[in-house]
XYZ file of C-alpha atoms in Angstrom:
191
model
C 0.000 0.000 0.000
C 1.291 3.432 -0.836
C 1.499 6.237 1.693
C -0.996 9.050 1.103
C 0.850 12.243 0.264
C -1.993 14.569 -0.657
C -1.696 16.298 2.738
C 2.048 16.757 2.304
C 2.263 18.983 -0.782
C 4.791 21.394 0.669
C 6.988 23.683 -1.387
C 9.861 21.236 -0.932
C 7.748 18.389 -2.297
C 6.572 20.466 -5.239
C 10.170 21.265 -6.119
C 11.064 17.581 -5.776
C 8.255 16.721 -8.186
C 9.824 19.073 -10.740
C 12.916 16.856 -10.745
C 10.933 13.764 -11.797
C 10.516 12.925 -15.460
C 7.113 14.014 -16.808
C 5.903 10.395 -16.963
C 7.144 9.580 -13.436
C 5.467 12.711 -12.100
C 2.187 11.927 -13.867
C 2.078 8.278 -12.768
C 3.053 9.134 -9.178
C 0.536 11.970 -8.806
C -2.316 10.174 -10.536
C -1.893 7.047 -8.420
C -0.587 8.240 -5.042
C -2.284 11.619 -4.796
C -5.457 11.178 -6.859
C -5.841 7.434 -6.119
C -6.373 6.592 -9.777
C -6.269 2.936 -10.855
C -3.240 1.831 -12.900
C -5.483 0.715 -15.774
C -6.816 4.279 -16.143
C -3.312 5.732 -15.789
C -2.043 3.355 -18.494
C -4.774 4.506 -20.841
C -4.152 8.170 -20.025
C -0.375 7.935 -20.514
C -0.579 5.488 -23.434
C 1.676 3.025 -21.606
C 1.214 -0.489 -20.213
C -0.033 -0.968 -16.648
C 3.333 -2.536 -15.729
C 5.185 0.489 -17.114
C 2.903 2.831 -15.149
C 3.483 0.855 -11.930
C 7.236 1.168 -12.500
C 6.987 4.894 -13.247
C 4.963 5.499 -10.075
C 7.404 3.396 -8.021
C 10.403 5.358 -9.321
C 8.612 8.643 -8.676
C 7.710 7.549 -5.132
C 11.329 6.505 -4.453
C 12.684 9.864 -5.636
C 10.205 11.706 -3.416
C 11.161 9.598 -0.388
C 14.888 10.085 -1.067
C 14.580 13.855 -1.024
C 12.119 14.094 1.884
C 13.897 15.161 5.081
C 14.186 12.291 7.541
C 13.899 14.598 10.553
C 12.508 18.108 10.805
C 13.691 20.203 13.750
C 11.268 22.261 15.827
C 10.131 25.677 14.565
C 12.334 27.293 17.220
C 15.389 25.366 15.986
C 14.689 26.158 12.350
C 14.299 29.851 13.170
C 17.665 29.838 14.983
C 19.342 28.017 12.085
C 17.841 30.436 9.560
C 19.011 33.386 11.635
C 22.517 31.918 11.919
C 22.517 31.461 8.134
C 21.486 35.086 7.513
C 24.096 36.420 9.948
C 26.877 34.304 8.410
C 25.846 35.313 4.887
C 25.533 39.042 5.575
C 28.863 39.102 7.438
C 30.633 36.989 4.806
C 31.605 34.223 7.248
C 32.147 31.495 4.659
C 33.107 28.688 7.089
C 30.028 29.247 9.279
C 27.809 29.394 6.207
C 29.226 26.112 4.898
C 28.721 24.399 8.288
C 24.998 25.178 8.178
C 24.516 23.495 4.781
C 24.218 19.767 4.099
C 26.754 18.418 1.591
C 23.956 17.748 -0.906
C 21.980 20.970 -0.340
C 20.157 22.542 -3.284
C 19.462 26.209 -3.964
C 16.550 27.189 -6.196
C 16.102 30.794 -7.255
C 13.418 32.569 -9.239
C 13.970 35.947 -10.805
C 11.144 35.550 -13.311
C 13.395 36.997 -16.009
C 13.007 40.391 -14.354
C 15.719 40.180 -11.690
C 18.995 38.314 -11.658
C 18.803 34.745 -10.383
C 20.499 31.425 -11.056
C 18.887 29.918 -14.148
C 19.231 26.345 -12.851
C 19.250 24.833 -9.367
C 22.648 24.940 -7.670
C 23.662 21.578 -6.199
C 26.117 21.077 -3.354
C 27.374 23.005 -0.352
C 30.522 24.441 -1.949
C 28.805 25.719 -5.102
C 25.990 27.275 -3.059
C 28.430 29.040 -0.739
C 30.439 30.426 -3.691
C 27.238 31.610 -5.387
C 25.813 33.285 -2.274
C 29.069 34.978 -1.290
C 29.409 36.250 -4.871
C 25.879 37.643 -4.793
C 26.335 39.378 -1.436
C 29.487 41.123 -2.697
C 27.314 42.859 -5.312
C 24.932 44.356 -2.740
C 25.971 46.732 0.029
C 24.968 44.933 3.229
C 24.216 48.244 4.931
C 21.331 48.860 2.506
C 19.587 45.555 3.329
C 16.807 45.101 5.857
C 16.086 41.503 6.864
C 12.772 40.453 8.407
C 12.294 36.922 9.750
C 9.089 35.255 8.478
C 7.554 31.858 7.760
C 7.129 31.224 4.026
C 4.957 28.308 2.902
C 5.534 26.682 6.285
C 9.328 27.102 6.122
C 11.582 29.354 8.189
C 12.752 32.250 6.079
C 13.262 35.934 5.505
C 12.019 38.834 3.519
C 15.061 40.787 2.427
C 14.339 44.395 1.550
C 16.831 45.684 -1.037
C 17.061 48.843 -3.129
C 15.490 46.807 -5.980
C 12.564 45.722 -3.802
C 11.754 42.702 -1.661
C 12.988 39.171 -2.124
C 12.443 36.080 -0.030
C 14.603 33.204 1.089
C 13.253 30.125 2.862
C 14.882 26.923 4.040
C 14.194 23.203 4.261
C 16.045 21.378 7.032
C 17.114 17.871 7.891
C 18.388 17.637 11.475
C 20.598 20.672 12.011
C 21.541 21.275 8.370
C 19.916 23.223 5.555
C 19.045 20.894 2.666
C 17.084 23.329 0.501
C 17.159 27.075 -0.094
C 14.315 28.685 -1.997
C 15.087 32.245 -3.119
C 12.390 34.286 -4.854
C 13.388 37.574 -6.479
C 10.612 37.623 -9.088
C 8.721 40.900 -8.487
C 5.518 39.408 -9.928
C 5.479 36.838 -7.112
C 6.294 39.405 -4.435
C 3.738 42.136 -5.136
C 1.770 41.227 -2.011
C 4.728 42.294 0.132
């Protein structure tokens, strides 16, 4: 029996789903979320039932692999997020690296209107280099950082001369495994 995941569609899960192939994503969602029978899925995807079972299984495995095994308390995540912001704004590279898991991923969204990484950035070292490079381009004195919860994740609204941007974090134990940075002004109008 598969685990129901319809109640667990967090931002982290949605981003994980983006990393599945289109067929894996379709088979997984149709079966595990919408409880559709494999015969109907096979007809919809123009594949055999066996192929659809395999696609859903692979999709489910990828989702489980990327799901944090342990989520710290909201108080702990807030402290970790604050430590991350302080290390980043003060350029303390070693402290920043210690807060990130080896296999952390950074996603950013500029919407084509503000600078952002075009693709996800994988790995602690690459993320640290990217973030330190970005912070060198902005005078830290002109930033105002406000701690918030974004889509259920600890995060910040960062007020810059260009306008607001957000950064939120997914955690596993005491390490950051996902960073979600939104700079797209169309998605931040409500701020």
